[in-house]
Each structure stands twice: as C-alpha cells, then as structure tokens.
Coordinates of C-alpha atoms in Angstrom, one line a residue:
M1338 CA 21.1 -37.1 18.9
H1339 CA 18.8 -38.9 16.6
F1340 CA 14.7 -39.1 17.0
V1341 CA 12.9 -41.3 14.5
L1342 CA 9.0 -41.2 15.5
T1343 CA 5.8 -41.6 14.1
V1344 CA 3.0 -39.6 14.3
P1345 CA -0.8 -40.5 13.2
A1346 CA -2.8 -38.3 11.7
G1347 CA -4.6 -35.4 14.0
V1348 CA -2.1 -37.0 17.1
S1349 CA 1.3 -34.6 18.1
R1350 CA 4.2 -35.6 20.0
T1351 CA 6.3 -33.3 21.8
L1352 CA 10.5 -33.4 22.3
R1353 CA 12.3 -32.3 24.9
L1354 CA 15.9 -31.7 25.4
R1355 CA 17.6 -29.4 27.8
L1356 CA 20.9 -28.2 27.7
S1357 CA 22.9 -27.8 31.8
A1358 CA 26.2 -26.6 32.8
R1359 CA 24.5 -28.8 36.6
P1360 CA 22.9 -33.2 36.2
H1361 CA 19.7 -32.4 36.9
H1362 CA 17.8 -35.2 39.7
D1363 CA 14.3 -35.2 37.5
A1364 CA 15.4 -32.9 33.9
F1365 CA 12.3 -32.1 32.4
G1366 CA 10.4 -32.2 35.8
D1367 CA 9.5 -28.5 35.3
A1368 CA 9.7 -27.9 32.3
S1369 CA 6.6 -26.5 32.5
A1370 CA 7.1 -23.9 34.6
V1371 CA 10.5 -22.7 33.0
L1372 CA 8.9 -23.1 29.1
A1373 CA 5.9 -21.1 30.6
R1374 CA 8.1 -18.8 32.7
R1375 CA 10.2 -18.3 29.8
Q1376 CA 6.7 -17.0 27.6
Q1377 CA 6.1 -14.9 30.2
E1378 CA 9.1 -13.2 30.3
A1379 CA 8.9 -12.6 25.7
D1380 CA 5.5 -10.7 26.8
E1381 CA 6.0 -8.5 29.3
F1382 CA 9.5 -7.6 27.1
Y1383 CA 7.5 -7.1 24.5
A1384 CA 4.4 -5.9 26.2
A1385 CA 6.7 -2.2 27.6
L1386 CA 7.6 -2.0 24.1
Q1387 CA 5.5 -2.1 22.1
P1388 CA 2.6 0.9 21.6
A1389 CA -0.5 0.8 23.2
T1390 CA -1.9 2.1 20.1
L1391 CA -1.1 -1.0 17.7
T1392 CA -4.0 -3.3 17.2
D1393 CA -3.6 -7.1 18.0
D1394 CA -2.8 -7.7 14.5
Q1395 CA -0.3 -5.2 14.1
R1396 CA 1.1 -6.6 17.6
N1397 CA 1.5 -10.2 15.8
V1398 CA 3.1 -8.7 12.5
Q1399 CA 6.0 -7.5 14.8
R1400 CA 6.5 -9.4 17.3
Q1401 CA 7.0 -11.8 13.9
A1402 CA 9.3 -8.9 12.7
F1403 CA 11.0 -9.3 15.8
A1404 CA 11.7 -12.7 15.5
G1405 CA 12.5 -13.2 12.2
L1406 CA 15.3 -11.0 12.9
L1407 CA 16.7 -12.3 16.2
W1408 CA 16.6 -15.8 14.3
S1409 CA 18.6 -15.3 11.6
Q1410 CA 21.9 -14.0 13.6
Q1411 CA 24.4 -16.9 13.2
V1412 CA 27.7 -17.0 13.1
Y1413 CA 30.2 -16.2 10.4
R1414 CA 33.6 -17.8 9.8
Y1415 CA 35.8 -16.8 6.7
D1416 CA 39.5 -15.9 7.5
V1417 CA 40.9 -15.0 4.3
A1418 CA 44.2 -15.8 4.1
Q1419 CA 43.6 -19.1 5.6
W1420 CA 41.6 -20.2 2.8
L1421 CA 44.3 -18.8 0.1
A1422 CA 46.7 -20.8 1.7
G1423 CA 45.4 -24.0 2.0
D1424 CA 44.8 -26.9 4.8
P1425 CA 48.6 -27.2 5.8
A1426 CA 47.4 -31.3 6.1
G1427 CA 46.3 -32.1 3.0
P1428 CA 47.3 -31.5 -0.7
P1429 CA 48.0 -27.1 -2.1
P1430 CA 44.6 -25.1 -3.7
P1431 CA 45.4 -25.0 -7.4
A1432 CA 46.8 -21.8 -8.5
A1433 CA 43.8 -20.3 -9.9
R1434 CA 42.8 -20.0 -6.3
L1435 CA 45.9 -17.0 -5.4
Q1436 CA 43.7 -14.4 -8.2
G1437 CA 40.6 -16.2 -7.9
R1438 CA 37.4 -14.5 -5.8
N1439 CA 37.9 -12.4 -2.9
H1440 CA 42.2 -12.8 -3.2
D1441 CA 42.3 -9.1 -3.1
W1442 CA 40.7 -9.3 0.8
P1443 CA 44.0 -11.7 2.6
T1444 CA 43.0 -9.2 6.2
L1445 CA 39.6 -10.0 6.2
S1446 CA 39.6 -12.6 9.4
G1447 CA 35.4 -13.3 10.6
A1448 CA 34.8 -15.2 13.2
D1449 CA 31.2 -13.1 15.0
V1450 CA 27.9 -13.5 15.0
H1451 CA 26.0 -11.5 12.2
A1452 CA 22.0 -10.8 11.4
M1453 CA 22.7 -12.4 8.4
P1454 CA 19.9 -11.7 5.7
D1455 CA 18.5 -14.3 5.2
T1456 CA 19.9 -18.2 6.9
W1457 CA 18.5 -20.1 4.7
E1458 CA 19.9 -18.5 1.2
Y1459 CA 21.8 -15.5 2.1
P1460 CA 23.6 -17.4 5.2
W1461 CA 26.8 -14.6 5.9
F1462 CA 26.4 -11.4 6.0
A1463 CA 26.1 -8.4 3.5
A1464 CA 27.1 -5.0 4.2
W1465 CA 24.2 -2.6 3.3
D1466 CA 22.0 -5.4 4.4
T1467 CA 23.1 -4.6 7.8
A1468 CA 22.5 -0.8 7.7
F1469 CA 18.9 -1.8 8.0
H1470 CA 18.5 -4.8 10.0
V1471 CA 20.7 -2.5 12.4
L1472 CA 17.4 -0.6 13.0
P1473 CA 14.5 -3.2 14.8
L1474 CA 18.0 -4.5 16.3
A1475 CA 18.5 -1.1 18.2
L1476 CA 14.7 -1.5 19.2
L1477 CA 15.4 -4.8 21.1
D1478 CA 19.0 -4.6 21.8
P1479 CA 20.8 -0.9 20.9
E1480 CA 24.2 -3.0 22.0
Q1481 CA 24.1 -5.4 19.8
A1482 CA 22.9 -3.3 17.3
K1483 CA 25.5 -1.0 17.4
R1484 CA 28.6 -4.2 17.5
Q1485 CA 27.3 -5.0 14.3
L1486 CA 27.6 -1.7 13.1
L1487 CA 31.6 -1.4 14.7
R1488 CA 32.2 -5.2 13.6
L1489 CA 31.7 -4.4 10.1
T1490 CA 34.5 -1.4 9.9
R1491 CA 37.0 -3.8 12.5
E1492 CA 40.3 -4.3 11.1
T1493 CA 39.7 -6.9 10.5
Y1494 CA 36.8 -7.2 7.9
Q1495 CA 37.3 -3.3 6.8
H1496 CA 40.1 -2.9 4.1
P1497 CA 42.8 -1.7 4.7
N1498 CA 42.4 0.7 0.9
G1499 CA 38.8 2.1 3.6
Q1500 CA 36.4 0.2 1.7
L1501 CA 33.9 -1.9 3.0
P1502 CA 33.7 -5.7 2.8
A1503 CA 30.2 -5.9 0.5
Y1504 CA 28.9 -9.2 1.1
E1505 CA 30.6 -12.7 0.0
W1506 CA 30.7 -13.7 -3.5
S1507 CA 32.8 -10.2 -3.8
F1508 CA 33.9 -8.2 -1.0
S1509 CA 35.0 -5.5 -3.7
D1510 CA 31.7 -5.5 -4.7
V1511 CA 30.2 -1.8 -4.2
N1512 CA 27.5 -1.2 -1.7
P1513 CA 25.7 2.0 -1.4
P1514 CA 27.3 3.9 1.6
V1515 CA 24.3 3.7 4.5
H1516 CA 26.6 3.1 7.1
A1517 CA 26.6 6.2 8.4
W1518 CA 23.1 6.7 8.0
A1519 CA 22.5 3.7 10.2
A1520 CA 24.9 4.3 12.8
W1521 CA 23.1 7.8 13.5
R1522 CA 19.5 5.4 13.4
V1523 CA 20.7 3.6 16.3
Y1524 CA 22.5 6.4 17.9
Q1525 CA 19.2 7.9 18.4
I1526 CA 16.9 5.1 18.5
E1527 CA 19.6 4.8 21.5
Q1528 CA 19.0 7.8 23.4
E1529 CA 14.9 8.2 22.8
R1530 CA 14.8 4.7 24.1
T1531 CA 17.4 4.8 27.3
G1532 CA 18.1 8.6 27.3
R1533 CA 21.9 7.4 27.1
A1534 CA 23.3 9.4 24.9
D1535 CA 26.7 6.9 23.0
R1536 CA 29.3 9.8 21.6
G1537 CA 31.6 6.6 22.3
F1538 CA 30.2 4.4 20.2
L1539 CA 29.6 7.2 17.9
E1540 CA 33.1 8.5 17.9
R1541 CA 34.5 5.5 17.2
V1542 CA 32.6 4.3 14.0
F1543 CA 33.0 8.0 12.8
H1544 CA 36.6 7.4 12.4
K1545 CA 36.6 4.9 10.4
L1546 CA 34.1 5.9 8.2
L1547 CA 36.5 8.8 7.3
L1548 CA 38.7 6.0 5.9
N1549 CA 34.8 4.8 3.9
F1550 CA 34.0 7.8 2.4
T1551 CA 38.3 8.7 1.7
W1552 CA 37.6 5.7 -0.4
W1553 CA 34.8 6.8 -2.5
V1554 CA 36.6 10.0 -3.5
N1555 CA 39.6 8.6 -4.4
R1556 CA 38.2 5.7 -5.7
K1557 CA 35.2 6.3 -7.4
D1558 CA 35.0 9.8 -9.0
S1559 CA 36.8 9.1 -12.5
G1560 CA 37.1 12.5 -13.7
G1561 CA 37.1 14.6 -10.5
R1562 CA 34.0 15.8 -10.4
N1563 CA 32.0 14.6 -7.5
V1564 CA 30.0 12.7 -9.7
F1565 CA 30.0 9.7 -8.6
Q1566 CA 30.4 5.4 -10.1
G1567 CA 29.7 2.8 -7.5
G1568 CA 28.4 0.2 -9.6
F1569 CA 25.1 -1.3 -9.2
L1570 CA 24.6 -0.3 -6.0
G1571 CA 23.0 -3.5 -4.7
L1572 CA 20.5 -2.0 -7.5
D1573 CA 21.2 -5.6 -9.2
N1574 CA 19.5 -5.3 -13.0
I1575 CA 18.0 -2.3 -12.4
S1576 CA 19.8 0.2 -15.9
V1577 CA 20.1 -1.0 -18.7
F1578 CA 23.6 -2.4 -18.6
D1579 CA 25.9 -4.1 -15.4
R1580 CA 26.7 -1.3 -14.0
S1581 CA 30.0 -2.7 -12.3
A1582 CA 31.4 -4.7 -15.9
P1583 CA 32.8 -2.0 -18.2
L1584 CA 29.8 -0.7 -20.4
P1585 CA 30.1 -1.8 -24.4
G1586 CA 30.8 0.7 -26.1
G1587 CA 33.3 2.0 -23.9
G1588 CA 32.6 4.8 -21.8
H1589 CA 32.0 5.1 -18.4
L1590 CA 28.5 5.9 -16.2
E1591 CA 27.5 8.9 -14.1
Q1592 CA 25.3 7.7 -12.4
A1593 CA 22.6 9.6 -9.9
D1594 CA 22.4 7.2 -7.7
G1595 CA 26.1 6.9 -7.1
T1596 CA 26.1 10.9 -6.9
A1597 CA 23.1 11.0 -4.5
W1598 CA 23.7 8.4 -1.7
M1599 CA 27.2 10.5 -1.0
G1600 CA 25.0 13.0 -1.1
M1601 CA 23.4 11.5 1.9
F1602 CA 26.5 10.5 3.3
C1603 CA 27.7 13.2 3.7
L1604 CA 25.2 14.7 5.6
N1605 CA 24.8 11.9 7.8
M1606 CA 28.5 12.7 8.5
L1607 CA 28.2 16.7 9.0
Q1608 CA 25.0 15.0 11.5
I1609 CA 27.8 13.2 13.6
S1610 CA 30.1 15.1 13.7
L1611 CA 28.8 18.6 15.1
E1612 CA 27.3 15.4 17.2
L1613 CA 30.3 15.0 18.6
A1614 CA 31.4 19.0 18.0
Q1615 CA 29.5 19.5 21.4
D1616 CA 32.1 18.3 23.5
N1617 CA 35.6 18.5 21.1
P1618 CA 35.7 21.9 19.0
A1619 CA 37.7 19.7 16.8
Y1620 CA 35.2 18.1 14.9
A1621 CA 33.6 22.1 14.0
D1622 CA 36.4 21.6 11.4
I1623 CA 35.6 17.8 10.2
A1624 CA 31.5 20.2 10.2
T1625 CA 32.4 22.3 7.8
K1626 CA 34.4 20.0 5.4
F1627 CA 31.4 17.5 4.9
F1628 CA 29.2 20.7 4.5
E1629 CA 31.1 22.4 1.5
H1630 CA 31.9 18.6 -0.2
F1631 CA 28.1 18.2 -0.1
L1632 CA 27.5 21.5 -2.4
Y1633 CA 29.6 20.3 -4.5
I1634 CA 27.7 17.2 -5.1
A1635 CA 24.9 19.0 -4.7
Q1636 CA 26.5 21.2 -8.1
A1637 CA 27.8 18.3 -9.1
L1638 CA 24.0 16.0 -9.6
N1639 CA 22.2 19.5 -10.9
A1640 CA 24.1 21.0 -13.3
L1641 CA 27.9 19.8 -15.0
G1642 CA 28.9 22.7 -16.2
E1643 CA 28.4 24.1 -20.0
T1644 CA 30.3 21.5 -21.3
R1645 CA 28.6 18.6 -19.3
M1646 CA 24.3 17.4 -19.5
S1647 CA 23.4 17.4 -16.0
L1648 CA 21.7 14.6 -14.5
W1649 CA 18.8 15.8 -14.5
D1650 CA 17.2 16.6 -17.0
D1651 CA 14.5 19.6 -17.6
S1652 CA 12.5 17.8 -20.4
D1653 CA 11.7 15.2 -17.9
E1654 CA 11.8 16.4 -14.4
F1655 CA 13.6 13.9 -13.2
Y1656 CA 17.5 12.5 -12.3
Y1657 CA 18.6 10.1 -15.0
D1658 CA 22.2 8.7 -15.1
Q1659 CA 24.1 8.8 -18.0
V1660 CA 27.3 7.1 -20.5
Q1661 CA 30.2 10.1 -21.3
R1662 CA 31.3 8.1 -24.8
P1663 CA 35.0 7.5 -25.1
D1664 CA 34.2 10.2 -28.7
G1665 CA 33.0 13.0 -25.1
G1666 CA 29.7 13.0 -26.0
C1667 CA 27.1 11.4 -23.8
T1668 CA 23.8 9.5 -23.6
R1669 CA 21.0 9.5 -21.3
L1670 CA 19.8 6.8 -20.5
R1671 CA 16.2 7.8 -19.3
V1672 CA 14.6 4.9 -17.2
R1673 CA 12.4 6.0 -15.0
S1674 CA 13.1 4.2 -11.9
M1675 CA 14.6 4.3 -8.1
V1676 CA 18.2 5.8 -9.4
G1677 CA 16.1 9.0 -10.0
L1678 CA 14.9 8.9 -6.3
I1679 CA 17.4 8.6 -4.4
P1680 CA 18.9 11.8 -4.8
L1681 CA 15.6 12.6 -2.0
L1682 CA 16.8 11.1 0.3
A1683 CA 20.4 13.1 0.5
V1684 CA 18.2 15.9 2.8
A1685 CA 18.7 17.1 6.5
T1686 CA 18.2 20.3 8.8
L1687 CA 20.5 22.0 11.2
E1688 CA 18.6 22.9 14.2
P1689 CA 18.9 26.9 15.2
G1690 CA 20.6 24.4 18.4
D1691 CA 23.3 23.1 16.5
L1692 CA 24.4 26.2 15.3
A1693 CA 24.4 27.5 19.1
R1694 CA 26.6 24.7 20.0
V1695 CA 28.9 24.9 17.9
P1696 CA 29.2 28.4 17.1
Q1697 CA 32.8 28.0 15.2
F1698 CA 30.8 25.4 12.5
G1699 CA 28.2 28.1 11.9
R1700 CA 30.8 31.4 11.3
R1701 CA 32.9 29.2 9.4
V1702 CA 29.7 28.2 6.7
D1703 CA 28.7 31.8 6.6
R1704 CA 32.3 32.7 5.4
F1705 CA 31.7 30.3 3.2
L1706 CA 28.8 30.7 1.7
R1707 CA 30.3 34.5 0.7
T1708 CA 33.2 33.8 -0.3
H1709 CA 31.1 31.2 -3.3
P1710 CA 28.1 31.9 -4.4
D1711 CA 27.4 30.3 -7.1
L1712 CA 27.7 27.7 -4.3
A1713 CA 25.0 28.8 -1.8
A1714 CA 22.7 29.9 -3.9
L1715 CA 22.1 25.5 -3.8
I1716 CA 20.9 26.2 -0.9
S1717 CA 17.1 27.6 0.1
R1718 CA 17.2 30.6 1.5
W1719 CA 20.1 30.0 3.8
D1720 CA 19.4 33.8 5.2
E1721 CA 16.1 32.8 5.4
P1722 CA 15.1 29.4 7.6
G1723 CA 11.7 27.3 7.7
L1724 CA 10.1 26.6 10.6
G1725 CA 11.8 26.2 14.5
N1726 CA 14.2 28.4 11.8
R1727 CA 15.8 25.1 10.4
H1728 CA 17.8 25.2 7.9
L1729 CA 17.1 22.9 4.9
L1730 CA 20.4 21.1 3.2
A1731 CA 18.8 18.7 0.1
L1732 CA 20.5 17.9 -2.8
A1733 CA 16.6 17.7 -4.5
R1734 CA 15.2 20.9 -3.5
G1735 CA 12.1 23.7 -4.8
H1736 CA 11.0 23.0 -7.9
R1737 CA 13.2 19.8 -8.9
M1738 CA 11.6 18.0 -5.5
K1739 CA 8.1 18.8 -6.1
R1740 CA 8.7 17.1 -9.4
V1741 CA 10.0 13.6 -8.5
L1742 CA 7.6 13.2 -5.5
Y1743 CA 4.7 14.1 -8.5
R1744 CA 6.3 11.2 -10.0
M1745 CA 7.0 9.2 -7.1
L1746 CA 3.6 9.8 -6.3
D1747 CA 1.3 9.1 -9.4
E1748 CA -0.2 6.0 -9.1
Q1749 CA 0.7 5.1 -12.9
E1750 CA 4.5 5.5 -12.6
F1751 CA 6.3 4.1 -9.0
L1752 CA 3.4 4.6 -6.4
S1753 CA 1.7 0.9 -5.3
P1754 CA -1.5 -0.1 -3.7
G1755 CA 2.4 -1.8 -1.2
G1756 CA 5.0 1.6 -1.8
I1757 CA 7.2 2.0 -3.8
R1758 CA 7.7 0.5 -7.1
S1759 CA 11.8 0.6 -8.1
L1760 CA 10.7 1.0 -11.8
S1761 CA 8.1 3.4 -13.1
R1762 CA 5.3 1.6 -14.6
V1763 CA 5.3 4.0 -18.2
H1764 CA 7.7 0.8 -18.6
L1765 CA 5.4 -1.7 -19.2
E1766 CA 4.2 -0.3 -22.4
H1767 CA 7.0 2.3 -23.2
P1768 CA 10.0 -0.3 -22.2
F1769 CA 13.3 1.6 -22.7
E1770 CA 15.3 0.0 -25.4
L1771 CA 18.8 1.7 -26.7
L1772 CA 21.0 0.4 -30.0
V1773 CA 24.4 0.0 -28.7
D1774 CA 27.2 -1.6 -31.7
G1775 CA 24.5 -3.4 -33.8
H1776 CA 22.8 -4.7 -29.6
R1777 CA 19.7 -4.1 -28.3
H1778 CA 19.8 -3.2 -24.5
R1779 CA 15.8 -3.6 -22.8
V1780 CA 13.9 -2.4 -20.1
G1781 CA 10.7 -3.0 -18.8
Y1782 CA 9.0 -2.9 -16.0
E1783 CA 8.8 -6.0 -14.4
P1784 CA 6.1 -6.3 -11.2
A1785 CA 7.3 -10.2 -10.1
E1786 CA 10.1 -12.1 -10.3
S1787 CA 13.0 -10.6 -13.7
R1788 CA 12.2 -13.2 -16.6
S1789 CA 15.9 -12.2 -17.1
D1790 CA 18.9 -13.3 -15.4
L1791 CA 21.4 -10.4 -16.5
F1792 CA 23.0 -9.0 -13.7
G1793 CA 21.5 -10.0 -10.9
G1794 CA 20.0 -12.9 -11.8
N1795 CA 17.2 -14.0 -9.2
S1796 CA 17.6 -10.2 -8.4
N1797 CA 14.4 -8.0 -9.6
W1798 CA 14.6 -4.7 -9.3
R1799 CA 12.8 -3.4 -12.0
G1800 CA 9.3 -3.4 -10.8
P1801 CA 9.1 -5.0 -7.7
V1802 CA 8.6 -3.0 -4.2
W1803 CA 11.4 -3.3 -1.9
F1804 CA 11.7 -2.3 1.9
P1805 CA 15.2 -0.4 2.3
I1806 CA 14.5 2.0 0.0
N1807 CA 11.2 2.8 0.8
V1808 CA 12.1 3.2 4.7
L1809 CA 15.1 6.0 3.4
L1810 CA 11.8 7.5 1.5
I1811 CA 9.8 7.8 4.8
E1812 CA 12.4 9.2 6.6
S1813 CA 13.6 12.1 4.0
L1814 CA 10.1 13.0 3.8
R1815 CA 10.4 13.7 7.6
T1816 CA 13.1 15.3 7.7
F1817 CA 11.2 17.8 4.8
Q1818 CA 8.4 18.2 6.8
Q1819 CA 10.4 20.3 9.6
Y1820 CA 12.1 22.0 7.5
Y1821 CA 8.6 23.4 5.3
G1822 CA 6.0 22.4 8.0
D1823 CA 2.4 22.1 7.7
D1824 CA 2.3 25.0 4.7
F1825 CA 3.7 22.8 1.9
L1826 CA 0.8 20.2 0.5
V1827 CA 2.0 17.6 -2.2
E1828 CA -0.9 15.3 -3.7
Y1829 CA -1.3 11.9 -2.5
P1830 CA -1.9 10.6 -4.9
S1831 CA -0.6 12.7 -8.0
A1832 CA -3.4 14.0 -10.0
S1833 CA -6.1 12.9 -7.6
S1834 CA -6.7 16.4 -6.4
Q1835 CA -6.6 15.1 -3.1
F1836 CA -3.4 17.5 -0.8
R1837 CA -1.2 16.1 2.3
T1838 CA 1.5 17.5 4.0
L1839 CA 5.2 15.8 3.5
G1840 CA 4.2 13.9 7.2
G1841 CA 1.1 13.0 5.9
V1842 CA 2.8 11.6 2.6
A1843 CA 5.3 9.3 5.0
D1844 CA 1.9 8.5 6.9
G1845 CA 0.2 7.2 3.2
L1846 CA 3.5 5.1 2.6
S1847 CA 4.2 4.2 6.3
A1848 CA 0.4 2.6 6.1
R1849 CA 1.4 1.8 2.5
L1850 CA 3.9 -0.9 3.9
T1851 CA 3.0 -2.4 6.4
G1852 CA -0.4 -3.3 4.8
L1853 CA 1.7 -5.8 3.1
F1854 CA 1.0 -7.6 5.9
T1855 CA -1.5 -6.6 8.3
R1856 CA -5.6 -7.8 7.9
D1857 CA -6.8 -6.4 5.0
A1858 CA -11.4 -5.6 4.9
A1859 CA -11.7 -8.9 3.8
G1860 CA -9.7 -10.7 6.3
S1861 CA -6.8 -10.9 3.5
R1862 CA -3.0 -10.8 3.7
P1863 CA -1.6 -9.1 0.4
V1864 CA 2.1 -11.3 1.5
F1865 CA 0.3 -14.2 0.7
G1866 CA -0.4 -13.1 -1.9
A1867 CA -3.5 -16.2 -4.1
R1868 CA -2.4 -19.1 -1.6
E1869 CA -5.9 -19.2 -0.5
R1870 CA -3.8 -21.9 2.5
Y1871 CA -1.8 -18.8 3.9
Q1872 CA -5.1 -16.6 3.4
H1873 CA -7.4 -18.6 4.9
D1874 CA -6.4 -22.0 7.4
P1875 CA -6.1 -21.6 11.4
H1876 CA -3.2 -22.8 11.5
W1877 CA -1.5 -20.3 8.8
R1878 CA -3.2 -17.6 8.5
D1879 CA -1.1 -15.3 10.7
L1880 CA 2.3 -17.5 10.5
L1881 CA 3.3 -15.1 8.3
A1882 CA 7.3 -15.0 6.0
F1883 CA 8.6 -11.4 6.1
H1884 CA 10.5 -11.3 1.8
E1885 CA 12.8 -10.1 0.0
Y1886 CA 10.4 -7.8 -1.8
F1887 CA 7.1 -7.6 -3.2
H1888 CA 5.3 -7.7 -6.1
G1889 CA 4.5 -4.4 -7.6
E1890 CA 0.9 -4.7 -8.3
T1891 CA -0.4 -7.1 -5.9
G1892 CA 1.8 -6.7 -3.5
A1893 CA 2.6 -10.8 -2.6
G1894 CA 5.9 -11.7 -1.6
L1895 CA 8.8 -12.9 -3.2
G1896 CA 11.7 -13.7 -4.0
A1897 CA 13.3 -15.2 -0.9
S1898 CA 10.8 -15.9 1.4
H1899 CA 13.0 -16.0 4.6
Q1900 CA 14.5 -12.6 4.5
T1901 CA 13.2 -11.5 8.1
G1902 CA 16.9 -9.1 7.2
W1903 CA 15.7 -6.1 5.9
T1904 CA 12.0 -6.8 5.7
A1905 CA 12.2 -7.0 9.2
L1906 CA 11.9 -2.8 9.2
V1907 CA 8.4 -3.2 8.8
A1908 CA 9.0 -3.3 12.6
T1909 CA 9.9 0.1 12.9
L1910 CA 7.8 1.5 11.1
L1911 CA 5.3 0.3 13.1
Q1912 CA 6.9 1.2 16.9
D1913 CA 6.8 5.1 14.6
Q1914 CA 3.1 4.7 13.5
G1915 CA 1.8 3.1 17.0
Q1916 CA 4.2 6.0 19.2
R1917 CA 2.9 8.7 16.6
A1918 CA -0.8 7.7 17.4
A1919 CA -0.4 7.5 21.3
R1920 CA 1.1 11.8 21.0
Q1921 CA -2.2 12.5 18.3
E1922 CA -4.7 10.8 21.6
V1923 CA -2.4 12.8 24.3
T1924 CA -2.8 16.4 21.9

C-alpha cells in the first residue's frame, strides 16, 4: 500500500486500515466505535493495574514506559548454521565466514518474538537487557515475561557448553549473570499479582541456569580461586583497559564486579532451590551447594590470602579490579567506578520459614559452619538473627558495606540528582592514569557521551546514570533493610547530617530516578534537558523518550533515545512507589 498525501499547514489527514479474516460490507463504518472501545479497554486495564496513589503525571510516565516496552517486541530470526553454509541457490560464501563472527554458535537457531533493547538502533535481543525487560513486562503479561527467559535457556539459544548468547555482534561476549535474579523476581511478581506460584517455570529455568553457572565456574575462573574474569560484563568502557581483550603487558585481570556478580548468582540460585525444595527435598542438597559456594566467593573477594592482595582496598575502603602480572606481582586499578559497587548486589536474607520448611538444609548449613569457622566468620552473627529472626548473606557487610555506601551516597562522588553515577565524580579533577609499556592509559569522569570510541564506541559507563544497576542497588538496599531494620541509619546524602534507614535511602534513590521523567516544581522534565520544544510546547511536553542512559549532572537523556528496554524499569519503580504509598495510607 502506498499513499501520497498533501497536508497543508494546520490541517490533518486520517488514514484507516483494517485487517480482517472476513469481508466487511462497510469496512470502516464502525471504526470510530471500535477504536473508542479498544481505548476504553486499555484504560480499564491500566486503571486496575496502576496504584491510585500515583499522580496523573506519574501514571502518564508509567503507561508510556509500558507502551514502549510492548512496542519494542519484534520477530528476530537468525540461524547461524544456515548463515555459515550460505544460500544453496547462490554462490558459496567466502571461506572467511566459517571462522568469522558467531561461527562457534552453529546450534543457535531462533525465529521468535523478543523484547528488543530498541527497535531502531538495537533491533536484536541482548541477553542481559532481557533480564531487565521482563520485570515491567511481568506486571503486564507474566506469561510473556517467562517465555522471554525460558527462550534464552532453550537448546536453540543456549550453547551446549552452558553459555547464554550475549547479542548479535558477538554471542560469545560475556554478560552479567542476572537471569537467575530475573527469573526469581518474575516468579515473585506473578505470585504477588495473581496468587499463582508457578514452580514449574522456576524449575525449568533453574536446571538450564545450573548449566550456565557451571560454565562460569569452569571458563571464567582462571586460577580456580573463585575470582572471576568476565570481560567487560556489559559495562563497556568503564575500565582503564579493554577487559574483553588481552591485557597490555600480559597477565590477567581479577574483577571485583565479575566476582560479585557470581556471588549474586549464587544467592539467586540458593533462593530458587529453597523454594523448589518445598515440593522436592532433593533441591535442599543443591541449596546447600550454593550456600557453600557463596561463602567461598565471599572469602575470595574480601581476602585472597597472604600471597595475594584482596580486591578490597583498606586505605580507600573500596573494591577495585586488579591485574595479576606475569612476574607474579599485582597492580590494583584504583578506578572508583560502578565496579566497586557491584558487591552490594550480592545480598539475600534467609527467612525463618525457609529453614523451618526445609529442615535438612538448616542442619547441613549448621554442620558446614561448625567445620569451617573461617567461612562462618564471613556471615554476620549467624547465631544472632536480625529483624524477624532473619539471617543475612552478603558479600559487603558491616563496616565494608557502610564505607561503600558512604562513597555511593556522596554527591561529590556517585550520587547525582538523577541517581547513582557509573563513575565517581572525583575523577573529574583526579583522573586515573596508568603507564604500561610506555603507553599512558587514562580514565576520567565524563557525565555525558563518551569522548572516545575506546572499547564501547558510542556507549559510556564513565559518568552517566544507567537504570539497570540503579534498580539492582535499590533492591539490595531493601534486602539489607529487611535484616537491619529501622535502627540502622546512614547519612543520606553523605556528610549531610541527615540520616535515613536503608529503606529510606532506597526510596530516595527511586524518587531520583523516576524524577528524571516527571515534572519538577518548574514544570520541566530533566530527561528533556535544554530542549525547549520538549520542555514547554504543549504538543510535545508530555511525550516521553526513554533513553539508554542519563547525564550524570543534569539528568538529560543520552544514547539511544528509544531504548524503552531496560529504562522501562521506571514503570516498575513507579509501581513500587505507588504500592508503598497505598500501604502507608492504610496504616
């Protein structure tokens, strides 16, 4: 169909198209009524979903985030074996293709509807993006959210060795292992909204994630010491080196974030296995395995031993990557970045009910802690449970957790008006520099677009605010709150003499993130930055773009302007804010 229209200024034209399996005598006679009815149905659906405590502006932001997420679903077809073989009807492909991109993924064959990061700039699935897409999607359509996760772990996507495909330009790139977290959260969201506990889904995804966990342990722990090297792990240009390439001068990188991601993976798998153990006691054995493995990772992250430096720096009181040099020496990379905040994400509480429902797990844990007192010391007061008789499992706990939080909540470091920056602002005046083989490597604070095409090209993790890590940090703070309760207070912001509970800090960060999109006291939306038309023109000011990331100082939207993928998490934050406000009204 091809329509050519001339539309004079100030005039509108309407085109109507009807797709139907049957002929209509008057194809458009009822068009207006049908459209009005569909709009009413949509309004009714969202009215039932959205908390009444949200403002009209917040509801508008949330609905547009949901709409963009749904609109970003597209069919993606890629059969690697067929691509390598070439078209039978055409000339054979060049021999180089057989050793080219994705040649080692001949089993990947997909033709499915995926929630894309962005239908324009990134029209393909990205594995770790998908883990964030499914949270807001679960509020709308839990079955579709579950299908997205199950698809990535299907034999037509997951590599026979257990690796999950990253994204089209290199399926072998390593993304953070966040899919167990996503599966657990989708399970919880559906249970909360519908009352249905879909343990069948949880069990299906769990078994495939076991393969993925084994792949990580066997392929990404070069020294066999539970210290992991996952490459850039989605944080493209955050490091002084390209973490996906061989290091200049040789050696290998020990990653604070890679190790912490695996600690988080352990805890998520522990939570899932305990849930499944309620129906099948065999899962108690697996739960014990993940409990023990978590403690080994905690030991590795916080104290590598007398001959190795810890990834924790006592002088700076922060976690850093470090290079193990070929001569046996070690160089700590004191880049104060999101890398050092990732250990906060590896936190979970064990509820009294968990131990009561799976008593064999509790007995095994007690025996393990008695026989391994060095590892037992890594757990905060196991014999003195916290609020609600909960037990805490965390990589960063006690003093170290407080010190990392102090830096994270410092407005001169990580805390911006729009959330947590990916790099500390301290590197604006004090960039990190390292001389290797006569070449000077540098990392400086860049709050907007990257000024270099190093490592990530058009991506920038050297200052802007990114939604996915911010949301994970908020969830982690709420988990710490469950254990410590209201008596545990921290300064927010740091050095302000204003104290909040950890839950209160989570509320504050959530408000900063959603505040990127909602109107402020002056009627402006930070996401629009200095673009006057979008700020004030009545035809544009309420039409939102959900950007890839946000300016570390102003909150203006940056990167892909249609990335309603993981930035659709703003809808999840608004849902949580509305529900918490509703509960407070009741109490």
